[in-house]
GROMACS .gro file of C-alpha atoms in nm:
model
  213
    1UNK     CA    1   1.327  -0.922   2.016
    2UNK     CA    2   1.074  -0.803   1.764
    3UNK     CA    3   1.180  -0.690   1.390
    4UNK     CA    4   0.898  -0.517   1.294
    5UNK     CA    5   0.719  -0.243   1.496
    6UNK     CA    6   0.331  -0.069   1.406
    7UNK     CA    7   0.402   0.283   1.309
    8UNK     CA    8   0.221   0.565   1.465
    9UNK     CA    9  -0.030   0.714   1.232
   10UNK     CA   10   0.069   1.070   1.104
   11UNK     CA   11  -0.253   1.230   1.202
   12UNK     CA   12  -0.581   1.174   1.446
   13UNK     CA   13  -0.826   0.896   1.391
   14UNK     CA   14  -1.087   1.178   1.242
   15UNK     CA   15  -0.849   1.363   1.048
   16UNK     CA   16  -0.953   1.207   0.689
   17UNK     CA   17  -1.322   1.245   0.766
   18UNK     CA   18  -1.593   1.250   0.564
   19UNK     CA   19  -1.390   1.038   0.340
   20UNK     CA   20  -1.301   0.779   0.613
   21UNK     CA   21  -1.471   0.770   0.959
   22UNK     CA   22  -1.271   0.766   1.265
   23UNK     CA   23  -1.376   0.431   1.360
   24UNK     CA   24  -1.227   0.256   1.051
   25UNK     CA   25  -0.926   0.465   1.076
   26UNK     CA   26  -0.856   0.310   1.434
   27UNK     CA   27  -0.973  -0.026   1.359
   28UNK     CA   28  -0.754  -0.064   1.063
   29UNK     CA   29  -0.460   0.078   1.212
   30UNK     CA   30  -0.482  -0.047   1.578
   31UNK     CA   31  -0.589  -0.406   1.468
   32UNK     CA   32  -0.582  -0.514   1.141
   33UNK     CA   33  -0.227  -0.346   1.064
   34UNK     CA   34  -0.098  -0.453   1.418
   35UNK     CA   35  -0.213  -0.799   1.303
   36UNK     CA   36   0.006  -0.818   1.015
   37UNK     CA   37   0.303  -0.649   1.204
   38UNK     CA   38   0.266  -0.970   1.490
   39UNK     CA   39   0.233  -1.208   1.196
   40UNK     CA   40   0.576  -1.066   1.024
   41UNK     CA   41   0.757  -1.124   1.384
   42UNK     CA   42   0.597  -1.443   1.477
   43UNK     CA   43   0.689  -1.583   1.155
   44UNK     CA   44   1.018  -1.499   1.162
   45UNK     CA   45   1.079  -1.662   1.504
   46UNK     CA   46   0.905  -1.983   1.355
   47UNK     CA   47   1.173  -1.980   1.095
   48UNK     CA   48   1.436  -1.923   1.306
   49UNK     CA   49   1.289  -2.261   1.547
   50UNK     CA   50   1.295  -2.468   1.187
   51UNK     CA   51   1.661  -2.357   1.128
   52UNK     CA   52   1.767  -2.436   1.501
   53UNK     CA   53   1.592  -2.785   1.467
   54UNK     CA   54   1.647  -2.846   1.075
   55UNK     CA   55   1.280  -2.928   1.039
   56UNK     CA   56   1.160  -2.800   0.723
   57UNK     CA   57   0.826  -2.973   0.719
   58UNK     CA   58   0.625  -2.615   0.718
   59UNK     CA   59   0.875  -2.402   0.531
   60UNK     CA   60   0.626  -2.343   0.216
   61UNK     CA   61   0.359  -2.215   0.456
   62UNK     CA   62   0.594  -2.013   0.689
   63UNK     CA   63   0.769  -1.855   0.361
   64UNK     CA   64   0.396  -1.757   0.197
   65UNK     CA   65   0.315  -1.608   0.579
   66UNK     CA   66   0.616  -1.420   0.582
   67UNK     CA   67   0.539  -1.284   0.243
   68UNK     CA   68   0.171  -1.227   0.328
   69UNK     CA   69   0.230  -1.036   0.641
   70UNK     CA   70   0.554  -0.835   0.572
   71UNK     CA   71   0.440  -0.691   0.233
   72UNK     CA   72   0.096  -0.596   0.460
   73UNK     CA   73   0.285  -0.431   0.684
   74UNK     CA   74   0.459  -0.230   0.426
   75UNK     CA   75   0.169  -0.154   0.207
   76UNK     CA   76  -0.003  -0.019   0.566
   77UNK     CA   77   0.280   0.166   0.634
   78UNK     CA   78   0.252   0.372   0.275
   79UNK     CA   79  -0.092   0.408   0.278
   80UNK     CA   80  -0.106   0.587   0.595
   81UNK     CA   81   0.122   0.853   0.477
   82UNK     CA   82  -0.053   0.848   0.106
   83UNK     CA   83  -0.344   1.030   0.269
   84UNK     CA   84  -0.418   1.370   0.430
   85UNK     CA   85  -0.698   1.566   0.524
   86UNK     CA   86  -0.560   1.830   0.321
   87UNK     CA   87  -0.531   1.632   0.017
   88UNK     CA   88  -0.712   1.561  -0.294
   89UNK     CA   89  -0.708   1.696  -0.656
   90UNK     CA   90  -0.418   1.620  -0.889
   91UNK     CA   91  -0.022   1.678  -0.889
   92UNK     CA   92   0.083   2.007  -1.013
   93UNK     CA   93   0.386   2.217  -1.061
   94UNK     CA   94   0.247   2.479  -0.867
   95UNK     CA   95   0.250   2.271  -0.548
   96UNK     CA   96   0.622   2.165  -0.598
   97UNK     CA   97   0.516   1.807  -0.750
   98UNK     CA   98   0.601   1.867  -1.105
   99UNK     CA   99   0.817   1.610  -1.161
  100UNK     CA  100   0.554   1.338  -1.050
  101UNK     CA  101   0.288   1.516  -1.263
  102UNK     CA  102   0.490   1.490  -1.566
  103UNK     CA  103   0.569   1.136  -1.476
  104UNK     CA  104   0.196   1.047  -1.482
  105UNK     CA  105   0.124   1.217  -1.807
  106UNK     CA  106   0.467   1.047  -1.986
  107UNK     CA  107   0.345   0.708  -1.870
  108UNK     CA  108  -0.027   0.717  -1.891
  109UNK     CA  109  -0.104   0.998  -2.144
  110UNK     CA  110  -0.287   1.230  -1.910
  111UNK     CA  111  -0.365   1.244  -1.515
  112UNK     CA  112  -0.728   1.153  -1.630
  113UNK     CA  113  -0.609   0.853  -1.812
  114UNK     CA  114  -0.366   0.758  -1.472
  115UNK     CA  115  -0.676   0.804  -1.210
  116UNK     CA  116  -0.916   0.565  -1.446
  117UNK     CA  117  -0.674   0.330  -1.473
  118UNK     CA  118  -0.583   0.310  -1.107
  119UNK     CA  119  -0.928   0.351  -0.972
  120UNK     CA  120  -1.050   0.036  -1.222
  121UNK     CA  121  -0.743  -0.151  -1.085
  122UNK     CA  122  -0.835  -0.125  -0.684
  123UNK     CA  123  -1.209  -0.128  -0.733
  124UNK     CA  124  -1.220  -0.458  -0.946
  125UNK     CA  125  -0.976  -0.649  -0.692
  126UNK     CA  126  -1.077  -0.981  -0.698
  127UNK     CA  127  -1.165  -1.043  -0.342
  128UNK     CA  128  -0.939  -0.891  -0.101
  129UNK     CA  129  -0.621  -0.646  -0.267
  130UNK     CA  130  -0.491  -0.320  -0.313
  131UNK     CA  131  -0.478  -0.085  -0.614
  132UNK     CA  132  -0.085   0.036  -0.644
  133UNK     CA  133   0.103   0.295  -0.847
  134UNK     CA  134   0.450   0.193  -0.857
  135UNK     CA  135   0.803   0.303  -1.009
  136UNK     CA  136   0.929   0.025  -1.231
  137UNK     CA  137   1.304   0.071  -1.253
  138UNK     CA  138   1.403  -0.124  -1.577
  139UNK     CA  139   1.200   0.095  -1.789
  140UNK     CA  140   1.190   0.408  -1.562
  141UNK     CA  141   0.812   0.452  -1.581
  142UNK     CA  142   0.510   0.439  -1.364
  143UNK     CA  143   0.271   0.159  -1.381
  144UNK     CA  144  -0.035   0.064  -1.208
  145UNK     CA  145  -0.054  -0.250  -1.058
  146UNK     CA  146  -0.349  -0.491  -0.921
  147UNK     CA  147  -0.233  -0.659  -0.607
  148UNK     CA  148  -0.438  -0.937  -0.478
  149UNK     CA  149  -0.411  -1.016  -0.110
  150UNK     CA  150  -0.058  -0.803  -0.019
  151UNK     CA  151   0.183  -0.970  -0.228
  152UNK     CA  152   0.040  -1.147  -0.548
  153UNK     CA  153   0.015  -1.023  -0.908
  154UNK     CA  154   0.335  -0.750  -0.876
  155UNK     CA  155   0.616  -0.690  -1.117
  156UNK     CA  156   0.973  -0.786  -0.911
  157UNK     CA  157   1.144  -0.477  -0.840
  158UNK     CA  158   0.862  -0.205  -0.885
  159UNK     CA  159   0.848   0.021  -0.581
  160UNK     CA  160   0.505   0.135  -0.460
  161UNK     CA  161   0.453   0.512  -0.452
  162UNK     CA  162   0.048   0.550  -0.384
  163UNK     CA  163  -0.150   0.269  -0.292
  164UNK     CA  164  -0.518   0.201  -0.247
  165UNK     CA  165  -0.641  -0.040   0.029
  166UNK     CA  166  -0.944  -0.244  -0.155
  167UNK     CA  167  -0.984  -0.503   0.147
  168UNK     CA  168  -1.338  -0.469   0.301
  169UNK     CA  169  -1.184  -0.376   0.649
  170UNK     CA  170  -1.077  -0.049   0.516
  171UNK     CA  171  -1.406   0.073   0.416
  172UNK     CA  172  -1.697  -0.172   0.495
  173UNK     CA  173  -1.827  -0.037   0.805
  174UNK     CA  174  -1.873   0.333   0.609
  175UNK     CA  175  -1.955   0.219   0.232
  176UNK     CA  176  -2.084  -0.123   0.307
  177UNK     CA  177  -2.027  -0.316  -0.026
  178UNK     CA  178  -1.995  -0.006  -0.212
  179UNK     CA  179  -1.594  -0.057  -0.285
  180UNK     CA  180  -1.598   0.177  -0.605
  181UNK     CA  181  -1.777   0.450  -0.406
  182UNK     CA  182  -1.507   0.429  -0.158
  183UNK     CA  183  -1.227   0.418  -0.380
  184UNK     CA  184  -1.350   0.722  -0.570
  185UNK     CA  185  -1.391   0.880  -0.272
  186UNK     CA  186  -1.023   0.810  -0.155
  187UNK     CA  187  -0.915   1.074  -0.415
  188UNK     CA  188  -1.015   1.334  -0.210
  189UNK     CA  189  -0.744   1.259   0.040
  190UNK     CA  190  -0.426   1.131  -0.139
  191UNK     CA  191  -0.109   1.308  -0.026
  192UNK     CA  192   0.045   1.419  -0.360
  193UNK     CA  193   0.348   1.548  -0.152
  194UNK     CA  194   0.411   1.235  -0.002
  195UNK     CA  195   0.377   1.055  -0.347
  196UNK     CA  196   0.626   1.294  -0.521
  197UNK     CA  197   0.889   1.221  -0.249
  198UNK     CA  198   0.841   0.841  -0.273
  199UNK     CA  199   0.882   0.874  -0.647
  200UNK     CA  200   1.198   1.083  -0.639
  201UNK     CA  201   1.364   0.831  -0.376
  202UNK     CA  202   1.245   0.549  -0.633
  203UNK     CA  203   1.396   0.689  -0.898
  204UNK     CA  204   1.721   0.768  -0.711
  205UNK     CA  205   1.765   0.390  -0.612
  206UNK     CA  206   1.591   0.256  -0.934
  207UNK     CA  207   1.919   0.126  -1.141
  208UNK     CA  208   2.012  -0.099  -0.801
  209UNK     CA  209   1.789  -0.395  -0.936
  210UNK     CA  210   1.996  -0.513  -1.247
  211UNK     CA  211   2.354  -0.437  -1.164
  212UNK     CA  212   2.579  -0.393  -1.476
  213UNK     CA  213   2.843  -0.674  -1.556
   0.00000   0.00000   0.00000
């Protein structure tokens, strides 16, 4: 039985136009995200077989495969909900996301400074990767991470709350090789309500990383 399943989109394929066209959404979700789900499930089966046979020759590759596909599945599952056709702008107390807005200002000095840092982090990933706003539990602050592939170059224990997919399959059919243009356009569809909910949830469980002796 499959452990992981492909989540349904919270909107139809055309909901994020003109920022992301329907063809990209369909291919990205139905093909690419589905492949990460299948990859994670297939790798779990191969690990089970390795345990049964006590055959560990491929353990390094299997562990890397699980990290890659599982992280891809998790980040994409966040990505779809981080976007809405009614989004954009910046988080404001008047919209019920004042706690998130205050945290961004405290962690980055200003919303403009945060926006610039996340934009640059996402747009300058070498090859495939992500720009991520994450809650870091030891400091209780928000940080920006530049994620290579799906799982590299991240702080252990940080929780993603806003993710920008900078893999070519996320934008190439529409933006060609202009990754920067795509990342800039993404700010018009950010679902701050979703980001705020994720931030609040991450804070609530943030002290579980290092337990007191």
